[in-house]
Coordinates of C-alpha atoms in Angstrom, one line a residue:
Chain A
A655 CA -1.2 3.8 3.5
Q656 CA -1.5 5.0 0.0
T657 CA 1.5 5.3 -2.3
V658 CA 2.0 6.8 -5.7
T659 CA 4.9 5.6 -8.0
Q660 CA 6.2 7.2 -11.1
S661 CA 8.9 4.9 -12.4
Q662 CA 10.3 7.2 -15.1
P663 CA 12.4 10.0 -13.7
E664 CA 13.0 11.5 -17.1
M665 CA 11.6 11.1 -20.6
S666 CA 12.2 12.6 -24.0
V667 CA 9.9 12.9 -27.0
Q668 CA 10.2 14.4 -30.4
E669 CA 8.0 17.4 -31.1
A670 CA 4.7 16.4 -32.6
E671 CA 5.1 12.8 -31.4
T672 CA 3.1 11.0 -28.7
V673 CA 4.4 10.2 -25.2
T674 CA 3.0 8.2 -22.3
L675 CA 4.0 8.9 -18.7
S676 CA 3.4 6.1 -16.2
C677 CA 1.9 6.2 -12.8
T678 CA 0.9 3.4 -10.4
Y679 CA -0.7 3.7 -7.0
D680 CA -1.6 1.5 -4.1
T681 CA -4.7 1.9 -2.1
S682 CA -7.4 -0.2 -0.4
E683 CA -10.1 2.5 -1.0
S684 CA -12.6 2.2 -3.8
D685 CA -13.5 5.8 -4.1
Y686 CA -10.8 8.4 -4.8
Y687 CA -9.5 10.8 -7.4
L688 CA -6.4 10.9 -9.4
F689 CA -4.7 13.9 -10.9
W690 CA -1.8 14.8 -13.2
Y691 CA -0.1 18.1 -12.5
K692 CA 2.4 20.0 -14.7
Q693 CA 5.2 22.1 -13.3
P694 CA 6.9 24.1 -16.0
P695 CA 10.4 25.5 -15.1
S696 CA 10.1 28.4 -12.7
R697 CA 6.3 28.6 -13.1
Q698 CA 3.2 27.6 -11.2
M699 CA 2.2 24.0 -11.0
I700 CA -1.2 23.6 -12.8
L701 CA -3.7 20.8 -13.1
V702 CA -3.6 18.9 -16.4
I703 CA -6.3 16.3 -15.9
R704 CA -8.3 14.5 -13.3
Q705 CA -10.0 11.1 -13.1
E706 CA -12.7 10.0 -10.8
A707 CA -12.2 6.4 -9.7
Y708 CA -15.8 5.4 -10.0
K709 CA -15.9 6.5 -13.7
Q710 CA -14.7 3.9 -16.1
Q711 CA -14.4 6.3 -19.0
N712 CA -10.9 7.7 -19.4
A713 CA -10.7 11.5 -18.9
T714 CA -9.5 13.6 -21.8
E715 CA -8.5 17.3 -22.1
N716 CA -7.6 18.3 -25.7
R717 CA -4.2 16.6 -26.4
F718 CA -4.0 15.1 -22.9
S719 CA -5.7 11.8 -22.0
V720 CA -5.4 9.2 -19.4
N721 CA -5.4 5.4 -19.4
F722 CA -7.1 4.5 -16.1
Q723 CA -6.9 0.8 -15.2
K724 CA -8.5 0.6 -11.8
A725 CA -7.9 -3.1 -11.2
A726 CA -4.2 -2.7 -12.1
K727 CA -4.1 0.6 -10.1
S728 CA -2.5 2.3 -13.1
F729 CA -3.0 5.9 -14.3
S730 CA -0.9 6.8 -17.2
L731 CA -0.9 10.2 -19.0
K732 CA -0.7 10.3 -22.8
I733 CA 0.3 13.5 -24.5
S734 CA -0.4 13.6 -28.2
D735 CA 1.2 16.0 -30.7
S736 CA 3.8 17.1 -28.2
Q737 CA 4.7 20.7 -28.2
L738 CA 7.7 22.6 -26.8
G739 CA 5.5 24.1 -24.2
D740 CA 4.8 20.6 -22.8
A741 CA 8.3 20.5 -21.4
A742 CA 7.9 20.3 -17.6
M743 CA 7.9 18.1 -14.5
Y744 CA 4.7 16.0 -14.4
F745 CA 3.4 14.8 -11.1
C746 CA 0.8 12.1 -10.6
A747 CA -1.3 12.6 -7.4
Y748 CA -3.9 10.6 -5.4
R749 CA -6.6 12.2 -3.3
S750 CA -7.9 9.9 -0.6
R751 CA -11.3 9.8 1.1
D752 CA -9.8 11.5 4.2
D753 CA -8.7 14.3 1.9
K754 CA -5.0 13.4 2.0
I755 CA -3.2 14.2 -1.2
I756 CA -0.2 12.1 -2.2
F757 CA 2.2 13.0 -5.0
G758 CA 4.5 10.8 -7.0
K759 CA 8.2 11.8 -7.4
G760 CA 7.6 13.3 -10.8
T761 CA 8.7 12.7 -14.4
R762 CA 10.8 15.3 -16.2
L763 CA 9.6 15.5 -19.8
H764 CA 11.9 16.9 -22.5
I765 CA 10.6 17.9 -25.9
L766 CA 13.1 17.6 -28.7
P767 CA 12.7 20.0 -31.6
Chain B
E245 CA -4.4 31.8 -14.0
A246 CA -4.7 30.9 -10.3
D247 CA -5.1 33.7 -7.8
I248 CA -2.6 32.6 -5.3
Y249 CA 0.4 34.6 -4.6
Q250 CA 3.7 34.0 -2.8
T251 CA 6.3 36.5 -1.6
P252 CA 9.2 36.7 -1.8
R253 CA 9.9 34.7 -4.9
Y254 CA 13.6 34.5 -4.0
L255 CA 15.3 35.0 -0.7
V256 CA 18.9 34.7 0.3
I257 CA 19.6 35.2 4.0
G258 CA 22.2 34.3 6.6
T259 CA 22.0 31.6 9.3
G260 CA 20.0 32.5 12.4
K261 CA 17.7 35.0 10.7
K262 CA 14.0 34.9 11.2
I263 CA 12.0 34.7 7.9
T264 CA 8.4 34.7 7.0
L265 CA 7.1 33.4 3.6
E266 CA 3.8 35.0 2.7
C267 CA 1.0 33.2 0.9
S268 CA -2.3 34.8 -0.1
Q269 CA -5.2 33.6 -2.2
T270 CA -8.3 35.4 -3.4
M271 CA -10.5 32.4 -4.2
G272 CA -12.0 32.1 -0.8
H273 CA -10.6 28.6 -0.4
D274 CA -10.8 27.0 3.1
K275 CA -8.0 24.6 2.7
M276 CA -4.4 25.7 2.3
Y277 CA -1.1 23.8 2.2
W278 CA 2.6 24.3 2.4
Y279 CA 4.9 22.0 0.5
Q280 CA 8.7 21.8 0.5
Q281 CA 10.3 20.8 -2.8
D282 CA 14.0 20.6 -3.6
P283 CA 14.5 21.6 -7.3
G284 CA 13.2 18.9 -9.7
M285 CA 12.2 16.7 -6.8
E286 CA 9.1 15.4 -5.2
L287 CA 6.8 17.5 -3.0
H288 CA 6.6 17.0 0.8
L289 CA 3.7 18.3 2.7
I290 CA 4.9 20.3 5.8
H291 CA 1.7 22.1 6.9
Y292 CA -2.0 22.4 6.1
S293 CA -5.0 24.2 7.3
Y294 CA -8.8 23.5 7.0
G295 CA -9.7 27.1 7.7
V296 CA -9.3 30.0 10.1
N297 CA -7.5 29.0 13.4
S298 CA -6.9 25.5 12.0
T299 CA -3.3 24.3 11.4
E300 CA -1.9 20.8 11.1
K301 CA 1.5 19.3 10.6
G302 CA 2.1 17.4 7.4
D303 CA 4.1 14.3 6.6
L304 CA 7.5 15.9 6.6
S305 CA 8.7 17.2 9.9
S306 CA 9.6 20.8 9.7
E307 CA 10.9 23.4 12.1
S308 CA 8.7 26.0 10.5
T309 CA 5.4 27.2 11.9
V310 CA 2.3 28.5 10.3
S311 CA -0.7 30.6 11.2
R312 CA -4.2 31.1 9.7
I313 CA -5.8 34.2 11.2
R314 CA -7.6 35.1 7.9
T315 CA -9.0 32.8 5.3
E316 CA -6.9 34.3 2.5
H317 CA -3.6 34.4 4.3
F318 CA -1.3 31.5 5.4
P319 CA 2.2 32.6 6.2
L320 CA 5.1 30.3 7.1
T321 CA 7.7 31.3 9.6
L322 CA 11.2 30.1 10.4
E323 CA 12.4 31.5 13.7
S324 CA 16.1 30.7 13.0
A325 CA 17.0 29.8 9.5
R326 CA 19.7 27.2 8.8
P327 CA 21.4 26.0 5.6
S328 CA 19.3 22.8 5.9
H329 CA 16.2 24.9 5.3
T330 CA 17.4 25.8 1.8
S331 CA 14.7 24.7 -0.5
Q332 CA 11.7 25.8 -2.5
Y333 CA 8.4 26.3 -0.6
L334 CA 5.1 26.0 -2.5
C335 CA 1.8 27.2 -1.2
A336 CA -1.4 25.8 -2.5
S337 CA -5.1 26.1 -1.8
S338 CA -8.3 24.2 -2.6
E339 CA -11.9 24.2 -1.9
Y340 CA -12.9 22.0 1.0
L341 CA -16.2 20.2 1.0
A342 CA -16.7 17.3 3.4
G343 CA -16.9 14.1 1.4
D344 CA -15.9 15.8 -1.9
H345 CA -12.4 15.1 -3.1
T346 CA -12.7 16.5 -6.5
G347 CA -11.1 19.8 -5.8
E348 CA -7.9 20.5 -7.6
L349 CA -5.0 22.3 -5.9
F350 CA -4.1 25.8 -7.0
F351 CA -0.4 26.5 -6.5
G352 CA 1.6 29.7 -6.1
E353 CA 4.8 30.3 -8.0
G354 CA 6.9 29.2 -5.0
S355 CA 9.4 30.9 -2.7
R356 CA 13.0 29.8 -3.3
L357 CA 14.9 30.1 0.0
T358 CA 18.7 30.0 0.3
V359 CA 20.3 30.1 3.7
L360 CA 24.0 30.8 3.8

């Protein structure tokens, strides 16, 4: 069975600095998708970025980028130029071939002004 | 902004009451989900549906039930609420294309249930 592990329950970063959130996963599949979702306090969870396992190029979305290491089964999220609006819970998620979606336990990110 | 709506946003009720949490989406998505999430904690899948008349139980055992009579509507019902049901319930939807796992989940704002 697939698992997703986020080893950092909480992190803090100074505004305008860069922070990296870690995510590792375990799977025997070769074709899958990985996602980072953001859940702001009392607001809807939204997709931040997604990565297709068969693509070696790391996905980027403006200030958000991933470091995808398929062999190491690692999928970290880097947030550059952190802003106060980035404060949220961040969930790493794996979508399997049989369409099962598995979430990590989340990392709470604090932005220090 | 995602077109998926949950009502009520907040509900405080007494033990033994029957409650229904509503979830509607206007995106025409076939697949819908219910997750249970304690504040600031991980998500647990409790129900999902592939389309009309399809309902499946998720990974976390739940005393709730769901129905899917219309594509856009996926209500969750608790026949007799207990304090152990106190939690936040998140509804989500996604496109479902066989063999295609790229679809992101669109989430509602959640229904926070407190059972006294």
